[in-house]
Short mmCIF file of C-alpha atoms in Angstrom, two decimals:
data_model
loop_
_atom_site.label_atom_id
_atom_site.label_comp_id
_atom_site.label_asym_id
_atom_site.label_seq_id
_atom_site.Cartn_x
_atom_site.Cartn_y
_atom_site.Cartn_z
CA MET C 91 -0.04 0.51 0.03
CA ASN C 92 3.23 2.30 0.70
CA HIS C 93 4.41 1.65 -2.65
CA LEU C 94 1.21 2.24 -4.03
CA ALA C 95 0.71 5.95 -2.63
CA ASP C 96 4.47 6.33 -3.05
CA ALA C 97 4.06 5.76 -6.51
CA SER C 98 0.41 7.95 -6.63
CA THR C 99 2.37 10.18 -5.42
CA ASN C 100 4.82 10.59 -7.39
CA ALA C 101 2.60 11.13 -10.46
CA LEU C 102 1.06 13.82 -9.25
CA ALA C 103 4.31 15.91 -9.17
CA PRO C 104 4.31 17.08 -12.33
CA ALA C 105 0.68 17.56 -12.67
CA ARG C 106 1.50 19.75 -9.34
CA GLU C 107 4.90 21.35 -10.88
CA ILE C 108 2.79 22.30 -14.47
CA GLU C 109 0.00 24.04 -12.34
CA HIS C 110 2.31 25.58 -10.50
CA ALA C 111 4.56 26.89 -13.26
CA LYS C 112 1.48 28.06 -14.69
CA SER C 113 0.33 30.03 -11.59
CA SER C 114 3.63 32.14 -11.93
CA MET C 115 3.43 32.66 -15.68
CA ASN C 116 -0.04 34.34 -14.66
CA GLN C 117 1.21 36.25 -11.34
CA ASP C 118 3.61 37.53 -13.65
CA ALA C 119 1.79 37.99 -16.51
CA ILE C 120 -0.36 40.18 -13.98
CA ALA C 121 1.99 41.84 -12.55
CA ALA C 122 3.73 42.98 -15.93
CA ARG C 123 0.34 43.86 -17.34
CA ILE C 124 -0.26 46.16 -13.74
CA ARG C 125 3.39 48.00 -14.36
CA THR C 126 2.31 47.99 -17.96
CA PHE C 127 -0.99 49.96 -16.44
CA ALA C 128 0.79 52.24 -13.97
CA ARG C 129 3.68 53.18 -16.89
CA GLN C 130 0.64 54.88 -18.70
CA ASP C 131 -1.58 56.28 -15.95
CA ARG C 132 2.10 58.39 -14.97
CA ILE C 133 2.17 59.24 -19.32
CA PHE C 134 -1.53 60.02 -18.90
CA LEU C 135 -1.09 62.25 -15.74
CA GLY C 136 1.97 63.87 -17.49
CA ILE C 137 0.15 64.67 -20.47
CA THR C 138 -2.77 66.25 -18.73
CA PHE C 139 -0.41 67.92 -16.36
CA SER C 140 1.87 69.64 -19.06
CA PHE C 141 -1.95 70.54 -20.58
CA ALA C 142 -3.14 72.84 -17.72
CA ALA C 143 0.24 74.13 -16.10
CA LEU C 144 0.46 75.34 -20.34
CA VAL C 145 -2.32 77.82 -19.61
CA LEU C 146 -0.70 79.33 -15.82
CA VAL C 147 2.81 79.37 -18.27
CA VAL C 148 0.97 81.36 -20.78
CA LEU C 149 -1.05 83.24 -18.27
CA MET C 150 2.00 84.02 -16.29
CA GLY C 151 3.52 85.46 -19.97
CA ILE C 152 0.78 87.66 -21.15
CA MET C 153 1.51 88.99 -17.62
CA VAL C 154 5.55 88.97 -17.54
CA SER C 155 5.29 90.76 -21.14
CA LEU C 156 2.63 93.96 -20.36
CA VAL C 157 4.48 93.92 -17.02
CA ILE C 158 7.80 94.94 -19.17
CA GLU C 159 5.95 97.00 -22.31
CA ALA C 160 4.04 99.44 -19.61
CA TRP C 161 6.93 99.12 -17.40
CA PRO C 162 8.32 102.97 -19.05
CA ALA C 163 4.48 104.42 -18.42
CA LEU C 164 4.59 103.08 -14.93
CA ARG C 165 7.89 104.00 -13.55
CA GLU C 166 6.95 107.69 -15.25
CA TYR C 167 3.79 108.34 -14.37
CA GLY C 168 3.50 106.44 -11.16
CA PRO C 169 0.13 105.93 -9.84
CA THR C 170 -1.14 109.07 -10.80
CA PHE C 171 -1.66 106.91 -14.09
CA VAL C 172 -4.90 105.00 -12.76
CA ILE C 173 -6.04 108.29 -11.07
CA GLY C 174 -5.35 110.43 -14.11
CA THR C 175 -8.52 112.08 -16.03
CA LYS C 176 -6.59 113.94 -18.79
CA TRP C 177 -5.27 111.42 -21.66
CA SER C 178 -3.75 113.43 -24.26
CA PRO C 179 -0.96 112.32 -27.05
CA ALA C 180 -0.04 115.49 -27.89
CA ASP C 181 0.56 116.88 -24.46
CA ASP C 182 2.25 113.26 -23.89
CA VAL C 183 0.02 112.95 -20.27
CA TYR C 184 -1.81 109.57 -20.25
CA GLY C 185 -4.34 109.09 -17.15
CA ALA C 186 -6.25 105.69 -17.16
CA VAL C 187 -9.45 106.95 -15.48
CA ILE C 188 -11.72 107.96 -18.41
CA ALA C 189 -11.33 104.76 -19.78
CA ILE C 190 -11.17 102.62 -16.69
CA TYR C 191 -14.88 104.42 -15.96
CA GLY C 192 -16.21 103.92 -19.72
CA THR C 193 -15.10 99.92 -19.28
CA LEU C 194 -16.72 99.97 -16.31
CA VAL C 195 -19.55 101.44 -16.90
CA THR C 196 -20.78 99.44 -20.43
CA SER C 197 -19.97 96.54 -19.13
CA ALA C 198 -22.61 97.12 -16.39
CA ILE C 199 -24.84 98.37 -18.17
CA ALA C 200 -24.96 95.44 -20.41
CA LEU C 201 -25.05 92.88 -17.75
CA LEU C 202 -28.05 95.44 -15.46
CA ILE C 203 -29.92 94.76 -19.56
CA ALA C 204 -28.82 91.28 -20.75
CA VAL C 205 -29.58 89.17 -17.00
CA PRO C 206 -33.16 89.63 -16.44
CA ILE C 207 -33.78 89.27 -20.52
CA SER C 208 -31.43 86.29 -20.60
CA PHE C 209 -33.27 84.74 -17.49
CA GLY C 210 -36.54 85.11 -18.94
CA ILE C 211 -35.11 83.68 -21.93
CA ALA C 212 -34.01 80.11 -20.25
CA VAL C 213 -36.77 80.33 -17.74
CA PHE C 214 -39.00 80.00 -21.49
CA LEU C 215 -36.94 77.69 -22.98
CA THR C 216 -36.91 75.16 -19.94
CA GLU C 217 -40.16 75.78 -18.24
CA THR C 218 -42.73 76.77 -20.38
CA CYS C 219 -41.97 77.35 -24.57
CA PRO C 220 -43.73 74.13 -26.13
CA LEU C 221 -41.38 71.44 -27.60
CA LYS C 222 -41.88 71.67 -30.66
CA LEU C 223 -40.04 75.02 -30.30
CA ARG C 224 -37.13 74.42 -27.72
CA ARG C 225 -34.89 73.01 -30.53
CA PRO C 226 -35.28 76.43 -33.05
CA LEU C 227 -35.06 79.20 -30.95
CA GLY C 228 -32.38 77.46 -29.06
CA THR C 229 -30.18 77.10 -31.83
CA ALA C 230 -30.98 80.76 -33.28
CA ILE C 231 -29.95 82.36 -29.42
CA GLU C 232 -26.55 80.25 -29.99
CA LEU C 233 -26.23 81.73 -33.64
CA LEU C 234 -26.22 85.12 -31.89
CA ALA C 235 -22.89 84.47 -30.60
CA GLY C 236 -21.39 83.56 -33.26
CA VAL C 237 -22.26 86.89 -34.97
CA PRO C 238 -18.36 88.68 -35.25
CA SER C 239 -19.12 91.73 -32.96
CA ILE C 240 -17.63 93.54 -36.06
CA ILE C 241 -21.19 93.44 -37.24
CA TYR C 242 -22.99 94.43 -33.97
CA GLY C 243 -20.77 97.18 -34.81
CA PHE C 244 -22.23 98.24 -37.96
CA TRP C 245 -25.65 97.68 -36.75
CA GLY C 246 -25.21 99.66 -33.82
CA LEU C 247 -23.67 102.36 -35.52
CA PHE C 248 -25.96 102.77 -39.25
CA VAL C 249 -29.09 100.93 -37.12
CA LEU C 250 -29.70 101.29 -34.02
CA ALA C 251 -27.80 104.85 -33.37
CA PRO C 252 -29.81 106.74 -35.20
CA LEU C 253 -33.04 105.36 -33.91
CA PHE C 254 -32.30 105.63 -30.28
CA GLN C 255 -31.55 109.20 -31.33
CA GLU C 256 -35.08 109.82 -32.55
CA TYR C 257 -37.24 108.08 -30.92
CA VAL C 258 -35.67 107.12 -27.64
CA GLN C 259 -33.00 109.86 -25.93
CA PRO C 260 -35.72 112.20 -26.38
CA LEU C 261 -37.91 110.57 -23.27
CA PHE C 262 -35.23 110.29 -21.86
CA ILE C 263 -34.09 113.49 -22.00
CA ALA C 264 -37.05 115.50 -21.38
CA THR C 265 -37.03 113.77 -17.89
CA GLY C 266 -33.72 116.64 -17.30
CA LEU C 267 -31.84 114.20 -15.03
CA PRO C 268 -28.67 114.85 -15.05
CA LEU C 269 -27.73 110.90 -15.95
CA PHE C 270 -29.84 111.58 -19.17
CA ALA C 271 -28.73 115.03 -20.00
CA GLY C 272 -26.32 116.45 -23.05
CA PRO C 273 -28.38 116.32 -26.79
CA PRO C 274 -29.49 113.54 -28.59
CA LEU C 275 -26.00 112.35 -30.36
CA GLY C 276 -27.21 108.54 -30.88
CA ILE C 277 -23.95 107.46 -30.21
CA GLY C 278 -22.56 107.18 -26.74
CA VAL C 279 -21.67 105.13 -23.46
CA PHE C 280 -25.48 103.85 -23.39
CA THR C 281 -25.16 103.14 -27.15
CA ALA C 282 -22.35 100.88 -26.17
CA GLY C 283 -23.32 99.40 -23.69
CA LEU C 284 -26.71 98.47 -24.88
CA VAL C 285 -25.08 97.06 -27.61
CA LEU C 286 -22.89 95.00 -25.49
CA SER C 287 -26.13 93.75 -24.09
CA LEU C 288 -26.69 92.01 -27.54
CA MET C 289 -23.87 90.04 -27.35
CA VAL C 290 -23.85 89.70 -23.79
CA ILE C 291 -27.14 87.90 -23.83
CA PRO C 292 -26.33 84.63 -26.12
CA PHE C 293 -24.24 83.42 -24.32
CA VAL C 294 -25.72 84.43 -19.62
CA ALA C 295 -28.80 83.03 -21.60
CA SER C 296 -27.03 79.58 -23.07
CA VAL C 297 -25.48 78.71 -20.17
CA MET C 298 -28.60 79.73 -17.62
CA ARG C 299 -30.77 77.23 -19.97
CA ASP C 300 -27.69 74.39 -19.62
CA VAL C 301 -27.64 75.03 -15.65
CA PHE C 302 -31.66 75.52 -15.45
CA GLU C 303 -32.15 71.70 -17.45
CA THR C 304 -30.07 70.44 -14.37
CA VAL C 305 -32.33 70.04 -11.97
CA PRO C 306 -33.91 66.73 -11.50
CA PRO C 307 -37.72 66.47 -12.77
CA VAL C 308 -38.78 64.96 -9.81
CA LEU C 309 -38.15 68.37 -7.53
CA LYS C 310 -40.16 70.37 -10.18
CA GLU C 311 -43.15 68.06 -10.34
CA SER C 312 -42.76 68.02 -6.46
CA ALA C 313 -43.63 71.30 -6.05
CA TYR C 314 -46.12 72.05 -9.19
CA GLY C 315 -47.46 68.65 -7.14
CA ILE C 316 -48.78 70.99 -4.26
CA GLY C 317 -50.06 73.66 -6.09
CA CYS C 318 -46.95 75.89 -6.81
CA THR C 319 -47.04 78.24 -9.43
CA THR C 320 -44.68 78.64 -12.45
CA TRP C 321 -42.61 81.39 -10.73
CA GLU C 322 -42.39 80.03 -7.22
CA VAL C 323 -40.64 76.82 -8.68
CA VAL C 324 -38.22 78.71 -10.50
CA ARG C 325 -37.72 80.85 -7.25
CA ASN C 326 -37.50 78.21 -4.63
CA ILE C 327 -36.53 75.19 -6.80
CA VAL C 328 -34.74 75.98 -9.58
CA LEU C 329 -33.26 78.96 -8.45
CA PRO C 330 -31.15 77.63 -5.86
CA TYR C 331 -30.65 74.38 -7.00
CA THR C 332 -28.50 76.09 -10.01
CA ARG C 333 -27.08 78.85 -8.33
CA ILE C 334 -23.21 78.31 -9.10
CA GLY C 335 -24.30 77.68 -12.36
CA VAL C 336 -25.74 80.40 -13.19
CA ILE C 337 -22.86 82.97 -11.71
CA GLY C 338 -21.44 81.56 -13.38
CA GLY C 339 -23.17 82.49 -17.08
CA ILE C 340 -23.66 86.20 -15.64
CA MET C 341 -19.48 86.43 -14.94
CA LEU C 342 -19.07 85.13 -18.05
CA GLY C 343 -21.09 87.87 -20.11
CA LEU C 344 -19.68 90.32 -17.96
CA GLY C 345 -16.35 89.00 -19.16
CA ARG C 346 -16.92 89.35 -22.80
CA ALA C 347 -18.59 92.70 -22.19
CA LEU C 348 -15.32 94.04 -20.86
CA GLY C 349 -12.91 93.17 -23.30
CA GLU C 350 -15.00 93.76 -26.13
CA THR C 351 -13.34 96.03 -29.01
CA MET C 352 -14.76 96.91 -32.35
CA ALA C 353 -18.41 97.19 -31.32
CA VAL C 354 -17.57 99.45 -29.26
CA THR C 355 -15.14 101.03 -31.02
CA PHE C 356 -17.95 101.69 -33.21
CA VAL C 357 -20.52 103.48 -30.65
CA ILE C 358 -18.57 104.55 -27.82
CA GLY C 359 -18.06 107.90 -29.52
CA ASN C 360 -14.65 107.96 -28.65
CA ALA C 361 -14.04 110.61 -27.37
CA ASN C 362 -10.84 110.96 -24.36
CA ARG C 363 -13.39 112.41 -21.52
CA MET C 364 -15.55 111.72 -18.43
CA ALA C 365 -19.06 113.00 -18.02
CA SER C 366 -21.49 112.44 -15.82
CA SER C 367 -24.57 111.99 -18.61
CA LEU C 368 -24.46 107.74 -20.10
CA PHE C 369 -26.04 109.60 -23.22
CA ALA C 370 -21.76 111.72 -24.17
CA PRO C 371 -19.75 109.91 -26.07
CA GLY C 372 -16.40 108.24 -23.72
CA ASN C 373 -13.70 105.62 -24.35
CA SER C 374 -13.62 102.39 -23.09
CA ILE C 375 -9.90 100.61 -22.45
CA ALA C 376 -10.43 98.11 -25.86
CA SER C 377 -11.41 100.69 -28.01
CA THR C 378 -8.77 103.13 -26.45
CA LEU C 379 -6.60 100.96 -27.92
CA ALA C 380 -7.47 99.82 -30.89
CA ASN C 381 -8.07 103.14 -31.88
CA GLU C 382 -4.32 104.73 -31.16
CA PHE C 383 -2.28 101.90 -30.97
CA ALA C 384 -1.52 101.63 -34.91
CA GLU C 385 -0.53 105.54 -34.83
CA ALA C 386 1.13 105.66 -30.85
CA ASP C 387 4.86 107.10 -30.48
CA PRO C 388 7.20 104.58 -28.62
CA ALA C 389 8.65 107.05 -26.25
CA LEU C 390 5.49 106.72 -23.71
CA HIS C 391 2.15 106.40 -26.16
CA ILE C 392 2.40 102.76 -26.58
CA PRO C 393 3.92 102.01 -22.81
CA SER C 394 0.73 103.73 -21.27
CA LEU C 395 -1.51 101.53 -24.29
CA PHE C 396 0.11 98.67 -23.11
CA ALA C 397 -0.64 99.79 -19.26
CA LEU C 398 -3.81 100.18 -20.48
CA GLY C 399 -4.36 96.46 -21.25
CA LEU C 400 -2.69 94.93 -17.67
CA LEU C 401 -5.13 97.02 -16.56
CA LEU C 402 -7.79 94.92 -17.93
CA PHE C 403 -6.20 92.50 -17.35
CA LEU C 404 -5.67 93.42 -14.03
CA ILE C 405 -9.96 93.68 -13.53
CA THR C 406 -10.39 90.99 -15.59
CA PHE C 407 -8.52 88.77 -12.96
CA VAL C 408 -10.49 90.71 -9.84
CA VAL C 409 -13.90 89.78 -11.72
CA LEU C 410 -12.83 86.41 -12.53
CA GLY C 411 -11.97 86.18 -8.85
CA LEU C 412 -15.05 87.14 -7.31
CA ALA C 413 -17.00 85.00 -9.40
CA LYS C 414 -14.68 82.09 -7.86
CA TRP C 415 -15.50 83.48 -4.49
CA LEU C 416 -19.09 83.83 -5.08
CA THR C 417 -19.48 79.98 -6.13
CA GLU C 418 -17.80 79.06 -3.24
CA ARG C 419 -19.74 81.08 -0.97
CA SER C 420 -23.08 78.85 -2.80
CA ALA C 421 -21.62 76.02 -2.31
CA MET C 422 -20.83 76.09 1.18
CA ARG C 423 -24.12 77.97 1.99
CA ALA C 424 -26.14 75.24 -0.19
CA GLY C 425 -24.16 72.67 1.61
CA ASN C 426 -24.99 74.38 5.33
#
């Protein structure tokens, strides 16, 4: 019996060795695949990190180049460049207040007009619009975002400005308010803000519509089920759920308004003076750069224009930082 047991054990030994060898080969293959996957992950991580780092490098490169080119003007004028109210290439005196004022006022007017209209468009498309009209209307709004800015400028100068001069401005001037004082010229700071609002509406409305569509239907159906009106659903369900996306869309529109060049250049009036009336001609940072850069003197005029570009860059950076802070605060409040 012992001889038979030993014989059977000896017979099974090669099979066990084969199974052990197969197991070792499988483990080696698995380990090799794990090493391959880990190497691929490291390569993928390096590629994506390089893309993200490229954005930071470009951002810092723009910042450094603007500072270097603007340094002669900043060294010459110092803080008075930011608070100076005179921009006179003939006298070689440059102050940025007029351009900053025009940029901020036109952007504020654009948002004051565009945000309520965009909100109404988004609510209509997501809540009350018939299904057969949602896609055509949504596509039409998105197509407006693709219209070149110079087309908006031509339209604003040759169509909107004459109509505004003849029919709208006299009504505001008749109120006697200093904010609307002056002759009806058609062009001016308010006209520039109005044209900007038409350019901003497609961006803000599209973002709002997309974020409104992310609201779970069960939430809105529950609110409708207990008797809420459409406005109550939007105010109490949709807006709290999408406040972060709404803020992001508004800031996207503000960024577009701050940096717009050609459309504003056509209708703002391009006057280096600051008036209390919104109907008076003015200037913005972008329009000043567009009008004067080609014929600027390299001594201090060109560095001053670069300094304006640096200020616009900083203003945009502050706006984006504010948007980030608002979204994070909204997220924290929603979490609480």
